[in-house]
Coordinates of C-alpha atoms in Angstrom, one line a residue:
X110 CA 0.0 0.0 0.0
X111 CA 1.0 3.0 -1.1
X112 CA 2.9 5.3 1.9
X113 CA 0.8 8.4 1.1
X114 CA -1.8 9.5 3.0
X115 CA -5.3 8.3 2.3
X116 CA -6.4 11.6 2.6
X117 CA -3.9 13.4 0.3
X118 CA -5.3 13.6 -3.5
X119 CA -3.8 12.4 -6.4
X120 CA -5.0 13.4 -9.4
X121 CA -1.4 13.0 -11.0
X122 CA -1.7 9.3 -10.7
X123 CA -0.9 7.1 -13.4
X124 CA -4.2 5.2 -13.0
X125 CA -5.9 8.0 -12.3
X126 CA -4.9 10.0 -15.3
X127 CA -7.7 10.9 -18.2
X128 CA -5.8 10.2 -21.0
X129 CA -4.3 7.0 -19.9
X130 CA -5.6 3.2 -20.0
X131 CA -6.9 2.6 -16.1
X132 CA -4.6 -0.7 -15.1
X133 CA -6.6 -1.4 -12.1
X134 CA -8.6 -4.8 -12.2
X135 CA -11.1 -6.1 -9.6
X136 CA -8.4 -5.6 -7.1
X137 CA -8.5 -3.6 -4.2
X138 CA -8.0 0.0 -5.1
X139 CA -5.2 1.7 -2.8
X140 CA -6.6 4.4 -0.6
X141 CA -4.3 7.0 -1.9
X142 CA -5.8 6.8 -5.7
X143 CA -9.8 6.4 -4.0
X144 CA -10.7 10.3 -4.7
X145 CA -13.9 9.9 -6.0
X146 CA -17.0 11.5 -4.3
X147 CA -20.6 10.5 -3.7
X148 CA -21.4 13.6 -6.2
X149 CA -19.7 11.6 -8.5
X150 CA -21.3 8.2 -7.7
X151 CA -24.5 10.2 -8.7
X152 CA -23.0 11.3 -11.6
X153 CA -22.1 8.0 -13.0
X154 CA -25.6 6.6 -12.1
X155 CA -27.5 9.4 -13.0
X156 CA -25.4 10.1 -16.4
X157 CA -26.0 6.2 -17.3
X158 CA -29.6 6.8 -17.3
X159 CA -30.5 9.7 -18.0
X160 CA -30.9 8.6 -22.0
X161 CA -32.8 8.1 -24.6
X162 CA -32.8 4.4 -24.1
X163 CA -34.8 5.5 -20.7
X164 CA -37.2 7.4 -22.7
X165 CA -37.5 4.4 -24.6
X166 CA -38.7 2.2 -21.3
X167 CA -40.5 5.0 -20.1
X168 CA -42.6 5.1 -23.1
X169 CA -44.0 0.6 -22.2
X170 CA -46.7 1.7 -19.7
X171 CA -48.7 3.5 -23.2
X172 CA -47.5 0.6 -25.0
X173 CA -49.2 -1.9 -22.3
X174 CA -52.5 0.5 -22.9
X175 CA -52.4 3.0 -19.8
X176 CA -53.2 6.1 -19.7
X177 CA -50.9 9.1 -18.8
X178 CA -51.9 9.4 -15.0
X179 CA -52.0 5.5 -15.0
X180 CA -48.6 5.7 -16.4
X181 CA -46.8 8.1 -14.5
X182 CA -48.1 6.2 -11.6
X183 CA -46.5 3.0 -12.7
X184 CA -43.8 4.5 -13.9
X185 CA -43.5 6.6 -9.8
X186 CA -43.8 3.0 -8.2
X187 CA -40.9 1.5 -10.7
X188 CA -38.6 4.4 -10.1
X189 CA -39.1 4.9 -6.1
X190 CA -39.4 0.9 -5.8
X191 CA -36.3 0.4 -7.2
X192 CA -34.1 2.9 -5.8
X193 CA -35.0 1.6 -2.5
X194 CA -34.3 -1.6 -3.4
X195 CA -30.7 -0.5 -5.4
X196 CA -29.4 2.1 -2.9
X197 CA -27.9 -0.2 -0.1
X198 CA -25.6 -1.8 -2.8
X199 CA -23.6 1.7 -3.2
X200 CA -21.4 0.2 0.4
X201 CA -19.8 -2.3 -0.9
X202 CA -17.8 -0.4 -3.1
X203 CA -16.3 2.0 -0.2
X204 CA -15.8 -0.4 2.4
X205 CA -14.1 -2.8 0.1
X206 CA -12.4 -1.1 -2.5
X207 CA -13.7 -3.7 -4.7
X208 CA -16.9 -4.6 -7.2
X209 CA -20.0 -6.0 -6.2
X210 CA -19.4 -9.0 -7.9
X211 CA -15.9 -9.8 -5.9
X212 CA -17.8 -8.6 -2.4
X213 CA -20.7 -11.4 -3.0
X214 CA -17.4 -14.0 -2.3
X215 CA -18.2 -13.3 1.6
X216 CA -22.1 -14.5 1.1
X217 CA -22.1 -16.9 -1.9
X218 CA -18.3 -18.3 -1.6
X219 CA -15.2 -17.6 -3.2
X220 CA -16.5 -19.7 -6.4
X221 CA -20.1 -18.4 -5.8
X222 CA -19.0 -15.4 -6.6
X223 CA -19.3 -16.1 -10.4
X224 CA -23.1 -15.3 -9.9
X225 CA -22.7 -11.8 -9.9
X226 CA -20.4 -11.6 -13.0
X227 CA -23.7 -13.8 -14.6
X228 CA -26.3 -11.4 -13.7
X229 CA -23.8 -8.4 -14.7
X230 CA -23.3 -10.0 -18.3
X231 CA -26.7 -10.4 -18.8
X232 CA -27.4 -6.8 -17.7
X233 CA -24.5 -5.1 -19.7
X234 CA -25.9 -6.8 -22.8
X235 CA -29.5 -6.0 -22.3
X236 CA -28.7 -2.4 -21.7
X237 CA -26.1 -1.8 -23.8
X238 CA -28.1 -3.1 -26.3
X239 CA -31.2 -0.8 -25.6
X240 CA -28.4 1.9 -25.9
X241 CA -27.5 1.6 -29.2
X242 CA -30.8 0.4 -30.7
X243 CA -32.6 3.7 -29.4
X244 CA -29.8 6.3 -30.1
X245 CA -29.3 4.5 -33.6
X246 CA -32.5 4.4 -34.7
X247 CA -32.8 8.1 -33.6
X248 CA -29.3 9.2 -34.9
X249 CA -30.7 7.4 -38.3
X250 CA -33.9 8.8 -38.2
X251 CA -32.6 12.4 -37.4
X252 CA -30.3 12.5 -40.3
X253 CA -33.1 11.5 -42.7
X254 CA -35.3 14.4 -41.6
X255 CA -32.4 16.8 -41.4
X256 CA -30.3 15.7 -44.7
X257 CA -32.1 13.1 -46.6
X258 CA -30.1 10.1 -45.5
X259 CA -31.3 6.9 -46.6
X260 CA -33.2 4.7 -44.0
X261 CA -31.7 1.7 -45.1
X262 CA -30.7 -1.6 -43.6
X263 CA -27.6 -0.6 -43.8
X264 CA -27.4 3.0 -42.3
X265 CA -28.6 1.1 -39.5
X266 CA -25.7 -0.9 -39.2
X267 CA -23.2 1.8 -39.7
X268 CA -24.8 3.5 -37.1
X269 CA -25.0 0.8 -34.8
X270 CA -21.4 0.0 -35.3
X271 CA -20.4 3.7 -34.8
X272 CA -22.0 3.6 -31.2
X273 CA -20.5 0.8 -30.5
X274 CA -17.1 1.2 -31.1
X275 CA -17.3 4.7 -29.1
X276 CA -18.6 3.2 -26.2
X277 CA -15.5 0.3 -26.5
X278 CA -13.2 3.0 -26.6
X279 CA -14.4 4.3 -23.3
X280 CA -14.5 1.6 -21.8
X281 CA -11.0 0.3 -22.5
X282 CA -9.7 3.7 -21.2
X283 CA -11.4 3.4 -17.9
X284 CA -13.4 5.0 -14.9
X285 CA -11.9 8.1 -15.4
X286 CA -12.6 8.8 -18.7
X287 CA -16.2 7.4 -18.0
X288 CA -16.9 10.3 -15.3
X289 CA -15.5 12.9 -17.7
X290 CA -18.3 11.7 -20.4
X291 CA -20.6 11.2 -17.3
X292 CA -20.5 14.6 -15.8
X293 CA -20.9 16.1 -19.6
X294 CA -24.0 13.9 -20.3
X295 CA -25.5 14.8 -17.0
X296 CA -25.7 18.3 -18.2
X297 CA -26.3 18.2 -21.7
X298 CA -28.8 15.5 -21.7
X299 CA -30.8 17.2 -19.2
X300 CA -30.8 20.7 -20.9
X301 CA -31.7 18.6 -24.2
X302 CA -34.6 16.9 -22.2
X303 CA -35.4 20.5 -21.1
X304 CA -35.5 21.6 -24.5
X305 CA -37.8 18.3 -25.4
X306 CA -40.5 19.7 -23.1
X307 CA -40.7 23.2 -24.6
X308 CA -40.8 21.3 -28.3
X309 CA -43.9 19.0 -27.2
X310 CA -45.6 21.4 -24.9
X311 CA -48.0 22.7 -27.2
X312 CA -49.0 18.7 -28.3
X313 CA -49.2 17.5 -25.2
X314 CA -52.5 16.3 -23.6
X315 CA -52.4 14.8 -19.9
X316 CA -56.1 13.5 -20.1
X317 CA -54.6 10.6 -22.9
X318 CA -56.9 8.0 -21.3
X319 CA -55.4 4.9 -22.7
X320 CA -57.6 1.4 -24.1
X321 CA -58.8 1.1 -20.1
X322 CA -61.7 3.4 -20.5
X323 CA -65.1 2.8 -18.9
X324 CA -66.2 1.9 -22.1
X325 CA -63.6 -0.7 -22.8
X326 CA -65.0 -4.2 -22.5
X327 CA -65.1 -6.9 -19.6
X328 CA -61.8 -8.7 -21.4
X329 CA -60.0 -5.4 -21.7
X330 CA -60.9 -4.6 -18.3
X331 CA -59.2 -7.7 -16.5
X332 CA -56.0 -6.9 -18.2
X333 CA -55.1 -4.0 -16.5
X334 CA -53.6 -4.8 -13.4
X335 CA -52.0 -7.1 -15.2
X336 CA -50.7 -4.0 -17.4
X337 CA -49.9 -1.8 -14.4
X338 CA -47.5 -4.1 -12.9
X339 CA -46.1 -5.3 -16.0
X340 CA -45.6 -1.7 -16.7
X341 CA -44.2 -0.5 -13.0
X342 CA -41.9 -3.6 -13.2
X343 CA -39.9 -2.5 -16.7
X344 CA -39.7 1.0 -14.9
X345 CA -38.0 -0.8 -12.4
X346 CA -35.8 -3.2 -14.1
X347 CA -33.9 0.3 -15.1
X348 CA -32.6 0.9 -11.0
X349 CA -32.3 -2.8 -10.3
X350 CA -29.8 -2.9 -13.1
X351 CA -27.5 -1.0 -11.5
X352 CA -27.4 -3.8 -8.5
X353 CA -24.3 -5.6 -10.0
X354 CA -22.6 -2.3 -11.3
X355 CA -22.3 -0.1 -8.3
X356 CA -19.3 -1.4 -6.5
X357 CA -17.5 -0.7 -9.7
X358 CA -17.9 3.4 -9.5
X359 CA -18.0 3.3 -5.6
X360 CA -14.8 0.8 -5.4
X361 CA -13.2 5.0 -5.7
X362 CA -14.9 6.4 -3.3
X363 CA -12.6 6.5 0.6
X364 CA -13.7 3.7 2.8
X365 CA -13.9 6.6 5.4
X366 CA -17.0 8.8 3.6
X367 CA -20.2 8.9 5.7
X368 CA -22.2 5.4 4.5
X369 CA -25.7 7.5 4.4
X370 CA -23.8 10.1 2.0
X371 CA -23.0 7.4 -0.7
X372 CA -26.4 5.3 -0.3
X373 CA -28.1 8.9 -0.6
X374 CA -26.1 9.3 -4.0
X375 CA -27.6 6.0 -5.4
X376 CA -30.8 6.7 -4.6
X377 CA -30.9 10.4 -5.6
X378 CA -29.3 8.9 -9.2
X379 CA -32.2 7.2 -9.2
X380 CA -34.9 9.6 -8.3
X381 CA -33.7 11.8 -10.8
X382 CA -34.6 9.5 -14.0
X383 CA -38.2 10.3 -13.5
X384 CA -37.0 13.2 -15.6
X385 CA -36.2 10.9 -19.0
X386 CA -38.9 8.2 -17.8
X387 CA -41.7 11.3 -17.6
X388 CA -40.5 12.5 -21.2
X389 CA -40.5 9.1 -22.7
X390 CA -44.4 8.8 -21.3
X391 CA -45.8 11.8 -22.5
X392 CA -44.0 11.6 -25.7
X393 CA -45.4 8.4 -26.2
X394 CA -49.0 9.6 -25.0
X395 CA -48.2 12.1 -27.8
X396 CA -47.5 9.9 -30.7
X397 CA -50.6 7.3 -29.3
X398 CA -52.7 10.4 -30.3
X399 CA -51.3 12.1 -33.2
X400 CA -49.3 8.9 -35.1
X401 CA -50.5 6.1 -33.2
X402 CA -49.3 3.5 -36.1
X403 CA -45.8 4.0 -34.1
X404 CA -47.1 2.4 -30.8
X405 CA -49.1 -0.3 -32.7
X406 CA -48.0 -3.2 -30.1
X407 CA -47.5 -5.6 -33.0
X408 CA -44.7 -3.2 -34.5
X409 CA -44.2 -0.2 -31.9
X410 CA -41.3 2.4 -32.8
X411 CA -41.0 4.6 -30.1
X412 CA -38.2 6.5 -31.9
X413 CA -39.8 6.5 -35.5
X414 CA -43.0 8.1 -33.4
X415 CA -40.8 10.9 -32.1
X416 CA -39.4 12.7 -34.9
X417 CA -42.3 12.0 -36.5
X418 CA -44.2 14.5 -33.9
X419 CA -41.1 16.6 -33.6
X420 CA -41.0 20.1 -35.3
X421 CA -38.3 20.7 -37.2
X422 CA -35.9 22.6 -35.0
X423 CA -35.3 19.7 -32.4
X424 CA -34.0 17.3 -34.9
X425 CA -30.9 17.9 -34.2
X426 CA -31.4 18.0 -30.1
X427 CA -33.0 14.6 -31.0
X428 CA -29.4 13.0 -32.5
X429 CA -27.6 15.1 -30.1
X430 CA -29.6 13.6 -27.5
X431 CA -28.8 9.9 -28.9
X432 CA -25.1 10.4 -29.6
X433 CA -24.7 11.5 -26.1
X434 CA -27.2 9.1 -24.3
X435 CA -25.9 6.4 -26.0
X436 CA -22.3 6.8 -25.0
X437 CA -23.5 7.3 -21.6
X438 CA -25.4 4.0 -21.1
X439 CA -22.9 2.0 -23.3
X440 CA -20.2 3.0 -21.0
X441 CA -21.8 2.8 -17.4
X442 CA -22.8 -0.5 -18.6
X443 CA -20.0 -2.2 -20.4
X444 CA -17.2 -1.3 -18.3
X445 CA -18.1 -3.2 -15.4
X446 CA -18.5 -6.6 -17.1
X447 CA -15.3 -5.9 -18.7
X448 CA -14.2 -5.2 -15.3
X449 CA -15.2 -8.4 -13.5
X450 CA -14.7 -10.8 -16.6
X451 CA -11.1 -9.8 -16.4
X452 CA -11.2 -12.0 -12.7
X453 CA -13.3 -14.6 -14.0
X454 CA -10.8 -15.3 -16.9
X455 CA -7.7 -14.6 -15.5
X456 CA -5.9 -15.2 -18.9
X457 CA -7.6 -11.9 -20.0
X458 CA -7.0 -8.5 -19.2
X459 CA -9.4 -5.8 -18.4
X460 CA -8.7 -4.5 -21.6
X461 CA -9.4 -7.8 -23.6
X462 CA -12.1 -8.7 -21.5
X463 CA -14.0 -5.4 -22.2
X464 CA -13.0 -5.5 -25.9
X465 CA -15.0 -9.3 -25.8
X466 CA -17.6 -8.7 -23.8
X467 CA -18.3 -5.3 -25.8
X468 CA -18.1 -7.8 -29.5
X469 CA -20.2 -9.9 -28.1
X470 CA -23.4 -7.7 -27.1
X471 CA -22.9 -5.9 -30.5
X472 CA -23.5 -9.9 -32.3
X473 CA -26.3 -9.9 -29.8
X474 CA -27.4 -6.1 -30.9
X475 CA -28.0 -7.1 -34.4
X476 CA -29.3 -10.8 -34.1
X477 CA -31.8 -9.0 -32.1
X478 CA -32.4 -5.9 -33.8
X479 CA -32.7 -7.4 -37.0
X480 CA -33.5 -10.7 -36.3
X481 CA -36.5 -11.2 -33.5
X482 CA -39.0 -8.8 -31.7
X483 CA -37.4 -5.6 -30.3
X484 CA -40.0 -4.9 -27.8
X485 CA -40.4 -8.8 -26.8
X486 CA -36.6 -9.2 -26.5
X487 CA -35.9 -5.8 -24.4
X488 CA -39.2 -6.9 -21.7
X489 CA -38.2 -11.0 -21.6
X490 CA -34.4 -9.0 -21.1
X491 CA -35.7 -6.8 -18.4
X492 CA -38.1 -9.6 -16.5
X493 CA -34.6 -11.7 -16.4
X494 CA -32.8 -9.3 -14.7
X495 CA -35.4 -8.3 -11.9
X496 CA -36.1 -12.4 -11.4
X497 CA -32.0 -12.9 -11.0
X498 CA -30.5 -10.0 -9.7
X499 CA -33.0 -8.9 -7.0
X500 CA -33.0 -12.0 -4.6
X501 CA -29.4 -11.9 -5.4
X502 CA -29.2 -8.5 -4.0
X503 CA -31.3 -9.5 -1.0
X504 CA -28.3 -11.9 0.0
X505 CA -26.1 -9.3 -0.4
X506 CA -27.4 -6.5 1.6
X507 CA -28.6 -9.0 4.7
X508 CA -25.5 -10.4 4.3
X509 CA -24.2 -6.8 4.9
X510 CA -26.5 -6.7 7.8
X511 CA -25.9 -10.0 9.7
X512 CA -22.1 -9.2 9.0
X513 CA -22.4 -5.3 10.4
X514 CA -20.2 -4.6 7.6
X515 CA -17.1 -6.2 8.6
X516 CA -14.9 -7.6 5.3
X517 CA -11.8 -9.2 4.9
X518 CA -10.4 -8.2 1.6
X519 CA -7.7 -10.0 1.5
X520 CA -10.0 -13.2 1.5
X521 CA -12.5 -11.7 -0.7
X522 CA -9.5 -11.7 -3.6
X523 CA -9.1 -14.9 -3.3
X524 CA -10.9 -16.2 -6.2
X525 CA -9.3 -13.4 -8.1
X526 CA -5.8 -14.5 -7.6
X527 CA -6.3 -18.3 -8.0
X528 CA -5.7 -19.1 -4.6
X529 CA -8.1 -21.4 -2.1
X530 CA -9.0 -21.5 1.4
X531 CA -9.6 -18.3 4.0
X532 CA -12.3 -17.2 5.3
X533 CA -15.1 -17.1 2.7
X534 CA -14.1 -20.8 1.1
X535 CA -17.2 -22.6 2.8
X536 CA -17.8 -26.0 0.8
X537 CA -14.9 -26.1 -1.5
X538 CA -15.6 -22.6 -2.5
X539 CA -19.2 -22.4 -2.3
X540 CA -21.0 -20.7 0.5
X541 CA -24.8 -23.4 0.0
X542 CA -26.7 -21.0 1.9
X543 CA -26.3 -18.0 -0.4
X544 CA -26.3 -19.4 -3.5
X545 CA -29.7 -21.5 -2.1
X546 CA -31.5 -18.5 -1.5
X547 CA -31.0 -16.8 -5.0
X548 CA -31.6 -19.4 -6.6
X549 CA -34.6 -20.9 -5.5
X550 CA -35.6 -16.7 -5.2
X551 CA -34.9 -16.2 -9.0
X552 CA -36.9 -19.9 -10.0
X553 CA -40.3 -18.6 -7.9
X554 CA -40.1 -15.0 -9.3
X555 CA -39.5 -16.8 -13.2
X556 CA -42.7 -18.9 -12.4
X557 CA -44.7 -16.6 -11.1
X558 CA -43.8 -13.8 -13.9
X559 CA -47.1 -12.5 -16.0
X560 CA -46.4 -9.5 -18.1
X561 CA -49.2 -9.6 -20.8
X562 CA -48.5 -10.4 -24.4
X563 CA -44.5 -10.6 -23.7
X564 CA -43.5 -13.3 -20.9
X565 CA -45.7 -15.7 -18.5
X566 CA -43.9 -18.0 -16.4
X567 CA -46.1 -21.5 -15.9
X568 CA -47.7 -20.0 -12.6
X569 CA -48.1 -16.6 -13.5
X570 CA -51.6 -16.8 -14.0
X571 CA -52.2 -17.8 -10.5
X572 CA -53.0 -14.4 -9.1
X573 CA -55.6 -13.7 -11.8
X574 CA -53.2 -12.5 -14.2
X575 CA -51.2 -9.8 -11.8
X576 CA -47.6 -10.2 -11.8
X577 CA -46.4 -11.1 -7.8
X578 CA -43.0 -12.0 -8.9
X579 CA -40.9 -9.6 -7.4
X580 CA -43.0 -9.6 -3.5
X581 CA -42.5 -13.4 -4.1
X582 CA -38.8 -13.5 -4.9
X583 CA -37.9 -11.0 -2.2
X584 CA -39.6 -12.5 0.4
X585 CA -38.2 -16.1 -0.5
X586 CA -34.9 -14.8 -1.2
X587 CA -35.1 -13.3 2.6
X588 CA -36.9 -15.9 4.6
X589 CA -34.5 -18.6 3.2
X590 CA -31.3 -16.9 3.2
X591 CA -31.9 -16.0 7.4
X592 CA -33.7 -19.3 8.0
X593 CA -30.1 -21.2 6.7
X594 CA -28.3 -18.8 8.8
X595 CA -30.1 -19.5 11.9
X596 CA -30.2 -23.2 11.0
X597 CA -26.8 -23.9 9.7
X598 CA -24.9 -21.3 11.4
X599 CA -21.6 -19.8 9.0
X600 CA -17.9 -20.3 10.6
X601 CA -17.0 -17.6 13.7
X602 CA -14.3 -16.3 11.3
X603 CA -16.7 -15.2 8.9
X604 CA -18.3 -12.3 11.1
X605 CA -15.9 -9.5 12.8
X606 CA -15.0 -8.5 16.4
X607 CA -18.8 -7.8 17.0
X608 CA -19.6 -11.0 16.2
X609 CA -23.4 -11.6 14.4
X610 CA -26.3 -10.3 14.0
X611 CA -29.7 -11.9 13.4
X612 CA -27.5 -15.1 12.5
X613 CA -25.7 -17.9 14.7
X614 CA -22.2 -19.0 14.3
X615 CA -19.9 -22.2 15.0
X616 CA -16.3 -22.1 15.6
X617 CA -14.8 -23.5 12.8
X618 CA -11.1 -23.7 11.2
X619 CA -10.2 -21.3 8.6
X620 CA -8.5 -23.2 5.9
X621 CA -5.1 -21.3 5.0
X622 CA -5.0 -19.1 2.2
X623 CA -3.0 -21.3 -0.7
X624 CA -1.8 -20.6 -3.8
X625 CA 0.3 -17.6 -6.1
X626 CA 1.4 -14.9 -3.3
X627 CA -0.6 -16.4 -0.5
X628 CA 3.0 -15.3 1.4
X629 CA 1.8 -11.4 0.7
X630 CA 1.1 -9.0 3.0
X631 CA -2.6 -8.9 3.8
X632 CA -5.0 -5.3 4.2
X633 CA -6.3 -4.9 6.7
X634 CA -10.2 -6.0 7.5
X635 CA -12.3 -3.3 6.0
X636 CA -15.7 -2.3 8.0
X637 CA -18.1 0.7 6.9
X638 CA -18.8 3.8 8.2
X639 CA -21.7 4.9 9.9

């Protein structure tokens, strides 16, 4: 560890530096280079989302048939829902100097940790995806209102490809040059939205009732609870996402900062997307009533429907708008799965790892852009992540609890350096309570999943058509994971000075830490702030 003060900036840093190629892995950051702030957690998580590929979700609850109020409610319960749940995972980052996915090795095992790289693949491609769909499709559609361009097949590729190879650049240069982009797109994107209200003032119409109207019939009537929460829960599949990704920007933030200060950040970031999720509503409201051939459910194009109802002079705020949203989103979710993919496969760099991960959600971009459903593909991509990341977050943050937030991180990096045994190993690696709980968690909320016309798990029609997979899966993934605790009590060495809380323990053997540089100096055992 460096001799510097934690305290003491350094902006002169090698790592640290914009312009250079960040050579820090999944390992624990050094105190002396963690400078970052909770400001610029919010930044990071706020910047990510604050994009067109937002407006793009916030636009489902008039594609599921609400109306605007009906919407915006959904839309409130999404958002608020899933801050609450999302904001507790910012702590990991600080108190461990590590990712989320390397701090899951105290609950699921030092193998078990490969869950968390899972869900954060599946998320980086699913929203990286949306990214470039909705800023190409608007950067395309822009340019053929503005100069003619040709909306052809193979614009769209071009475009796609440009996006693409933007955000990879990014990415490969690091965390730093992702919060330079971050704290631009925070500001820019929001003056554009800004802009976007004055355009579509005079168009819109908050009494857009929707097809649940007193008149509708008794079959159109059962449907919309059904709607609602199929609605409130693709709203909220936009904060979860963040679960697995958090630790990566708050890994930089000084074990030392205030824990309410940096949970505050994440859920403020979070809060303040109601501002692209309200614009994407009444947009869509807008085009339901003027060109309502663009929210057809059979063929809906959100973006098509925009400029369609745009005047003339915010074209160009539209592809401004997508060039920077996209870059945005790609970044804050690309470079953590590069990031952790880089531990997984130890024969790859961060570099290469990001530089795979990033070709292989672009093969995924166009098999599913040009090759299935759009809408179908981005709600089955969103249900997935709510099913497997939220009990998974449940372990983590009762683990937390139950822990009081004491970490070794010398044993959590031992999966990371190819080594076995300390105080995480469990079973050979695996710690069976954890992993029990999600998974049993994410099976009950994939059966019990309804959201009409895109994805019904086998029992999702069990509550008369109203999606209860997310109260199911949290509760499950709660009850079970403390039940095991209290039942099969985890090793002494597991917990810190303070002992447990709201668990039992058994003394226990730690197995020795074996393997490449077991003979290294270990940090000391991190615990968080009040």
């Amino acid at each position: 560890m460096s001799s510097q003060p934690a305290s003491a900036p350094s902006p002169a840093a090698p790592s640290q530096s914009l312009t250079e190629v960040e050579t820090y892995g999944v390992e624990r950051i050094p105190d002396a280079d963690r400078t970052a702030t909770p400001l610029d957690l919010f930044r990071v998580a706020f910047g990510g989302a604050n994009t067109f590929s937002t407006c793009v979700l916030g636009a489902f609850p008039i594609l599921f048939g609400l109306s605007f109020w009906q919407g915006l409610a959904a839309t409130l319960l999404g958002v608020v829902v899933g801050a609450l749940i999302l904001c507790p995972m910012a702590v990991f980052g600080p108190v461990n100097g590590t990712n989320n996915a390397v701090a899951s090795s105290a609950h699921l095992g030092v193998h078990g940790r490969v869950v968390g790289s899972f869900l954060s693949l599946l998320t980086a491609v699913a929203f990286f995806s949306i990214s470039v769909w909705s800023s190409g499709d608007a950067l395309v559609g822009g340019a053929h209102r503005l100069f003619g361009l040709e909306q052809s097949t193979l614009s769209y590729v071009l475009a796609y490809a440009l996006f693409a190879v933007l955000v990879l650049a990014v990415c490969v240069y690091g965390f730093r040059f992702m919060l330079f982009i971050n704290k631009i797109a925070v500001l820019s994107a929001t003056v554009l939205f800004l802009l976007g209200a004055i355009a579509f003032a005079g168009d819109f119409d908050p009494s857009y009732a929707g097809v649940f109207t007193s008149s509708a019939d008794a079959a159109t009537q059962s449907l919309f609870w059904p709607s609602f929460i199929g609605a409130a829960l693709i709203v909220l599949s936009n904060p979860v996402s963040f679960g697995a990704f958090l630790g990566d920007w708050s890994r930089y933030i000084p074990a030392n900062t205030p824990r309410r200060k940096v949970v505050g950040a994440a859920f403020l970031s979070q809060i303040a997307t109601l501002l692209p999720f309200v614009f994407g509503l009444a947009t869509a409201s807008i085009i339901a009533t003027k060109a309502p051939k663009y929210v057809d459910p059979a063929a809906p194009n959100f973006v098509g429907g925009l400029l369609a109802i745009s005047p003339s002079w915010f074209f160009l705020p539209v592809c401004l708008l997508a060039l920077i949203g996209g870059m945005s989103t790609g970044t804050t979710s690309l470079y953590g799965t590069g990031l952790d993919f880089s531990s997984v496969f130890p024969r790859l760099s961060r570099v290469q790892a990001t530089f795979l991960v990033g070709v292989l959600s672009i093969a995924f971009i166009f098999v599913g852009r040009f090759g299935f459903d759009l809408v179908q593909s981005i709600s089955t991509f969103a249900t997935m992540i709510i099913t497997c990341t939220t009990p998974w977050m449940v372990v983590m943050m009762l683990g937390f609890y139950t822990r009081r937030g004491w970490y070794d991180p010398d044993a959590l990096q031992v999966f990371n350096r190819r080594q076995r045994g300390g105080r995480y190993w469990f079973a050979h690696g695996w710690n069976w309570r954890g992993m029990t709980a999600w998974w049993v968690a994410a099976v009950v909320g994939v059966l019990f999943t309804n959201i009409p016309g895109q994805f019904v798990g086998p029992l999702g029609d069990l509550a008369n058509g109203v999606d209860i997979s997310l109260p199911l899966s949290l509760a499950v993934a709660a009850v079970l994971f403390l039940g095991l605790l209290r039942l099969f009590p985890e090793p002494r060495a597991a917990y810190g000075p303070e002992g447990a809380r709201l668990a039992r323990t058994v003394e226990v053997p730690v197995p020795p830490i074996t393997g490449p540089g077991a003979d290294v100096e270990a940090p000391a055992p991190a615990a968080a702030s009040s």
